PDB file of C-alpha atoms in Angstrom:
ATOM      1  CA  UNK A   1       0.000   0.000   0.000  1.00 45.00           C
ATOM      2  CA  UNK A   2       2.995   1.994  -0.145  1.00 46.00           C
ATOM      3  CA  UNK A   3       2.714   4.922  -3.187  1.00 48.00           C
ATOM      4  CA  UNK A   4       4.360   3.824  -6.040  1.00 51.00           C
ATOM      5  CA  UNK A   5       6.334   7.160  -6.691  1.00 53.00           C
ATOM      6  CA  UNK A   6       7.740   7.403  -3.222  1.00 49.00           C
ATOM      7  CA  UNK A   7       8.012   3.420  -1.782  1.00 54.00           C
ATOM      8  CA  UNK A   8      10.634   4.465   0.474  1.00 62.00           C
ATOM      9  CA  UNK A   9       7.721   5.723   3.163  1.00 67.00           C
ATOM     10  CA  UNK A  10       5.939   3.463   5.159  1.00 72.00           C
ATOM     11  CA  UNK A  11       2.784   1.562   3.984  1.00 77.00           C
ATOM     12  CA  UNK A  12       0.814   3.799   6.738  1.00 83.00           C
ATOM     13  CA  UNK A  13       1.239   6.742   4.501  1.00 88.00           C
ATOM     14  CA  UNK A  14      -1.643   6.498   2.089  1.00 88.00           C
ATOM     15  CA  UNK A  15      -4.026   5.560   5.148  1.00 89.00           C
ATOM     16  CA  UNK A  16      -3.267   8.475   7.276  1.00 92.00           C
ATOM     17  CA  UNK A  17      -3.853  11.124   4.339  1.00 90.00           C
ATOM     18  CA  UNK A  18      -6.718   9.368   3.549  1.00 89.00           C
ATOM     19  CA  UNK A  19      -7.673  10.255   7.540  1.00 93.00           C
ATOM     20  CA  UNK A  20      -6.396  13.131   7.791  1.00 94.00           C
ATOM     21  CA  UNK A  21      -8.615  14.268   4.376  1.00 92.00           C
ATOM     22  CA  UNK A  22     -11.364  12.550   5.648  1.00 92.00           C
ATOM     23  CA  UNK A  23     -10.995  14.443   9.102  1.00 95.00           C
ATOM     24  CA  UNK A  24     -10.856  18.026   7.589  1.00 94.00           C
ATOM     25  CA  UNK A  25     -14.054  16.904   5.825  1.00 92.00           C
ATOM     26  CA  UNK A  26     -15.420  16.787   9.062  1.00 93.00           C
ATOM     27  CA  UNK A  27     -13.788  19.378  11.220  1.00 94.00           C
ATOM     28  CA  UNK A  28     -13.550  22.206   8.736  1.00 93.00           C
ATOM     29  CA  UNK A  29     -16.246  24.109   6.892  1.00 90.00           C
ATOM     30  CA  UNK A  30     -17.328  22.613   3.408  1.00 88.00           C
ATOM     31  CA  UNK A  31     -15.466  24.007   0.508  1.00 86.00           C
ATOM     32  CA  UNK A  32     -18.074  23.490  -2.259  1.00 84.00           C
ATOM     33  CA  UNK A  33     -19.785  25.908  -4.214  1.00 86.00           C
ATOM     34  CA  UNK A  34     -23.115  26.990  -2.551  1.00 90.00           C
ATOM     35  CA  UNK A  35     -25.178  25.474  -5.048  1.00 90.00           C
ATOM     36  CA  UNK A  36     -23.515  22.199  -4.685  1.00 86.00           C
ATOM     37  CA  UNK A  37     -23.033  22.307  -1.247  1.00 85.00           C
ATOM     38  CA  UNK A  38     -25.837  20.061  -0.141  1.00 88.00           C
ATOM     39  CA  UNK A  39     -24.698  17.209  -2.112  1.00 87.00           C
ATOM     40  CA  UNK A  40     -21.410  17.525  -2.382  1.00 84.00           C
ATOM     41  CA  UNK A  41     -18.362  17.916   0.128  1.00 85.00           C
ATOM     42  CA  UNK A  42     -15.209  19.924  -0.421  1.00 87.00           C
ATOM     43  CA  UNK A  43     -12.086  19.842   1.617  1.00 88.00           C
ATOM     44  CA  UNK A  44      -9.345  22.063   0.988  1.00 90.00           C
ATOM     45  CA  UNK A  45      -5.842  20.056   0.683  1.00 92.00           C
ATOM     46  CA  UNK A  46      -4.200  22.562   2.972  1.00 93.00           C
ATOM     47  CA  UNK A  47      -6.897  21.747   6.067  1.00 94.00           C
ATOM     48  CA  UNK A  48      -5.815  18.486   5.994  1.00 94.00           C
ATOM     49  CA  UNK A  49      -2.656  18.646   6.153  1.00 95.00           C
ATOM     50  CA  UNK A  50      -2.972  20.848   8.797  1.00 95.00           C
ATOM     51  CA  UNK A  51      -4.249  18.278  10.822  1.00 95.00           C
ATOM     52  CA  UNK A  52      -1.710  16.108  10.113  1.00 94.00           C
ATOM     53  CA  UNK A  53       1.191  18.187  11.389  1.00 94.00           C
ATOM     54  CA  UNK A  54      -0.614  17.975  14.751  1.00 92.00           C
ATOM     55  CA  UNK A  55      -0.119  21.746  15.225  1.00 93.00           C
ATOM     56  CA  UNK A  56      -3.455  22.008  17.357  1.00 92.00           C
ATOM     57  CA  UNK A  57      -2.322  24.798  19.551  1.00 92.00           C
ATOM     58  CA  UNK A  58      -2.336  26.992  16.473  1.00 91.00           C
ATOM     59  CA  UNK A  59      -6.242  26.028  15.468  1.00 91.00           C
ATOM     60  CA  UNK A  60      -8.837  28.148  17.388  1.00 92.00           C
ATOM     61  CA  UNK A  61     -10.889  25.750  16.826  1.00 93.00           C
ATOM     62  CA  UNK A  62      -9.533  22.759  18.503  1.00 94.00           C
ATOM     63  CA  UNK A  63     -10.998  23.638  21.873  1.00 93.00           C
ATOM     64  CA  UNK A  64     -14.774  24.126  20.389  1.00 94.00           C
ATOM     65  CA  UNK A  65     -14.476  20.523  18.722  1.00 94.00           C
ATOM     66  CA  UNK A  66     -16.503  17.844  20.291  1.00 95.00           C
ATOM     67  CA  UNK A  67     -14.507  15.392  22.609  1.00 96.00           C
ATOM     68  CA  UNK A  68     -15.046  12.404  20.081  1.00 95.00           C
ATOM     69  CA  UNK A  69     -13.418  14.324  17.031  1.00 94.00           C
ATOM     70  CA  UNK A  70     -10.419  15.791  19.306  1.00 95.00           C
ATOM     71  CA  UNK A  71     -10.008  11.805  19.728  1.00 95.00           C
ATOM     72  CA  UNK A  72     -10.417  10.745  16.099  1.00 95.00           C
ATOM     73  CA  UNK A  73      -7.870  13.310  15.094  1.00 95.00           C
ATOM     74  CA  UNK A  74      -5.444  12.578  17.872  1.00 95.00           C
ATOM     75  CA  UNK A  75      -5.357   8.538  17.286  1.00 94.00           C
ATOM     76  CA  UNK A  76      -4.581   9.803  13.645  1.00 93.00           C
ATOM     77  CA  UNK A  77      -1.854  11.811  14.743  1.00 94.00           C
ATOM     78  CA  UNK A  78      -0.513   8.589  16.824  1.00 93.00           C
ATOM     79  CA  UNK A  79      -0.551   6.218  13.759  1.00 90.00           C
ATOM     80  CA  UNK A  80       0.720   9.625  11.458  1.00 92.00           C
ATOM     81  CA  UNK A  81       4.163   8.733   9.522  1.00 92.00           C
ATOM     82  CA  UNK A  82       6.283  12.272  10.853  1.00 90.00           C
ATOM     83  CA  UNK A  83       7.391  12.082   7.226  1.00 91.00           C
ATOM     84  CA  UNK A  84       3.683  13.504   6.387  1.00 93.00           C
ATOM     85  CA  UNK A  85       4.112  17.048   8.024  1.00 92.00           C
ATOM     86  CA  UNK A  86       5.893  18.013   5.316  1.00 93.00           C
ATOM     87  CA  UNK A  87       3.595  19.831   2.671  1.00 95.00           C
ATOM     88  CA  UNK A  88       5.566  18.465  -0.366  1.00 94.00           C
ATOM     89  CA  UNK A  89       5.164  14.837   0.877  1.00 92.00           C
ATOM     90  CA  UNK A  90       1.617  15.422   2.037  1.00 93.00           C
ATOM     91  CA  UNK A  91       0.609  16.864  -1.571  1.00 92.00           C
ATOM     92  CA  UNK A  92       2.899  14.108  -3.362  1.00 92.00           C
ATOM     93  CA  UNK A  93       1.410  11.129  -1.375  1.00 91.00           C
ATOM     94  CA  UNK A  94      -1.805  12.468  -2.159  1.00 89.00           C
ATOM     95  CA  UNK A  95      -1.416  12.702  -5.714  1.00 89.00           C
ATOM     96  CA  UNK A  96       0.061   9.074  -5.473  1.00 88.00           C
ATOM     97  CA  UNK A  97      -3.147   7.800  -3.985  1.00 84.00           C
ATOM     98  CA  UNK A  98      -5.295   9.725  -6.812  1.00 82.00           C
ATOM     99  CA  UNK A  99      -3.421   8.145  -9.324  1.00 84.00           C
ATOM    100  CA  UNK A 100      -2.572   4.471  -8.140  1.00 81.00           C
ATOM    101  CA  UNK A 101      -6.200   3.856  -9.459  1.00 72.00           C
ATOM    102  CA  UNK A 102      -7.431   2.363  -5.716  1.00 72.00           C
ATOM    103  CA  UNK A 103     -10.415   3.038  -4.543  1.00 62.00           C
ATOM    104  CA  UNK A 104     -10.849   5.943  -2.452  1.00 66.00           C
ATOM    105  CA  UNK A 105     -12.620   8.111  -0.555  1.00 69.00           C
ATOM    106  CA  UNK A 106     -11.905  11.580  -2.114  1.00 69.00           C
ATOM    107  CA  UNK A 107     -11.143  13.288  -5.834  1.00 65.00           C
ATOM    108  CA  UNK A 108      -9.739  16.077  -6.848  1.00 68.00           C
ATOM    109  CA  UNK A 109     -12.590  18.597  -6.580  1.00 64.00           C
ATOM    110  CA  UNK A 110     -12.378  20.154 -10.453  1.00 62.00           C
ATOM    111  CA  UNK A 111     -11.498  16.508 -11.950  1.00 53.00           C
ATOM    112  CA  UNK A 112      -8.122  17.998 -12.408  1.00 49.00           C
ATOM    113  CA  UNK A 113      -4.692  17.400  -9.995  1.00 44.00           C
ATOM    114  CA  UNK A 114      -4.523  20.097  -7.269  1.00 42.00           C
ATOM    115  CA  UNK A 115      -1.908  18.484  -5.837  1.00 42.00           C
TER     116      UNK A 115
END
């Protein structure tokens, strides 16, 4: 499960972006265009990596979050590869995952790399 254009990172790479995307989904406002908004859920790449540099002290925010999402993003932090607080391997892993043709949970919002 390693990314093909970067195997030297662990195998827990491409499951903790996919959490920490996942867990800006959640945490941070919705991205989308209003008109699409109710259907459709946009997370901006930079919010989740945010989360996964664990810099929670900076975030406003992290006090007003319920108990059970200050959890879920904490246990993600815990399993978090180090190697993904860096923005260039957060964006490249990402792009890895888009493009290893797996299954996932997220697309680029446009249909077009971001990354």
């Amino acid at each position: 499960m390693t990314s093909p254009k970067n195997a030297k990172y662990s195998v827990g790479v491409p499951l903790t972006l996919r959490a920490a995307i996942l867990l800006a989904a959640r945490v941070f406002p919705n991205r989308a265009a209003e008109e699409q908004a109710a259907w459709r859920r946009v997370v901006d790449l930079a919010d989740a990596h945010f989360l996964a540099t664990g810099q929670m002290h900076l975030w406003d925010g992290w006090s007003s979050l319920a108990l059970s999402d200050q959890v879920r993003i904490t246990r993600m932090l815990r399993q978090r590869p180090a190697v993904l607080a860096s923005r260039s391997v957060f964006v490249t892993e990402t792009a890895a995952v888009l493009d290893s043709g797996e299954t996932v949970e997220f697309a680029p919002a446009d249909g077009r790399s971001r990354c």
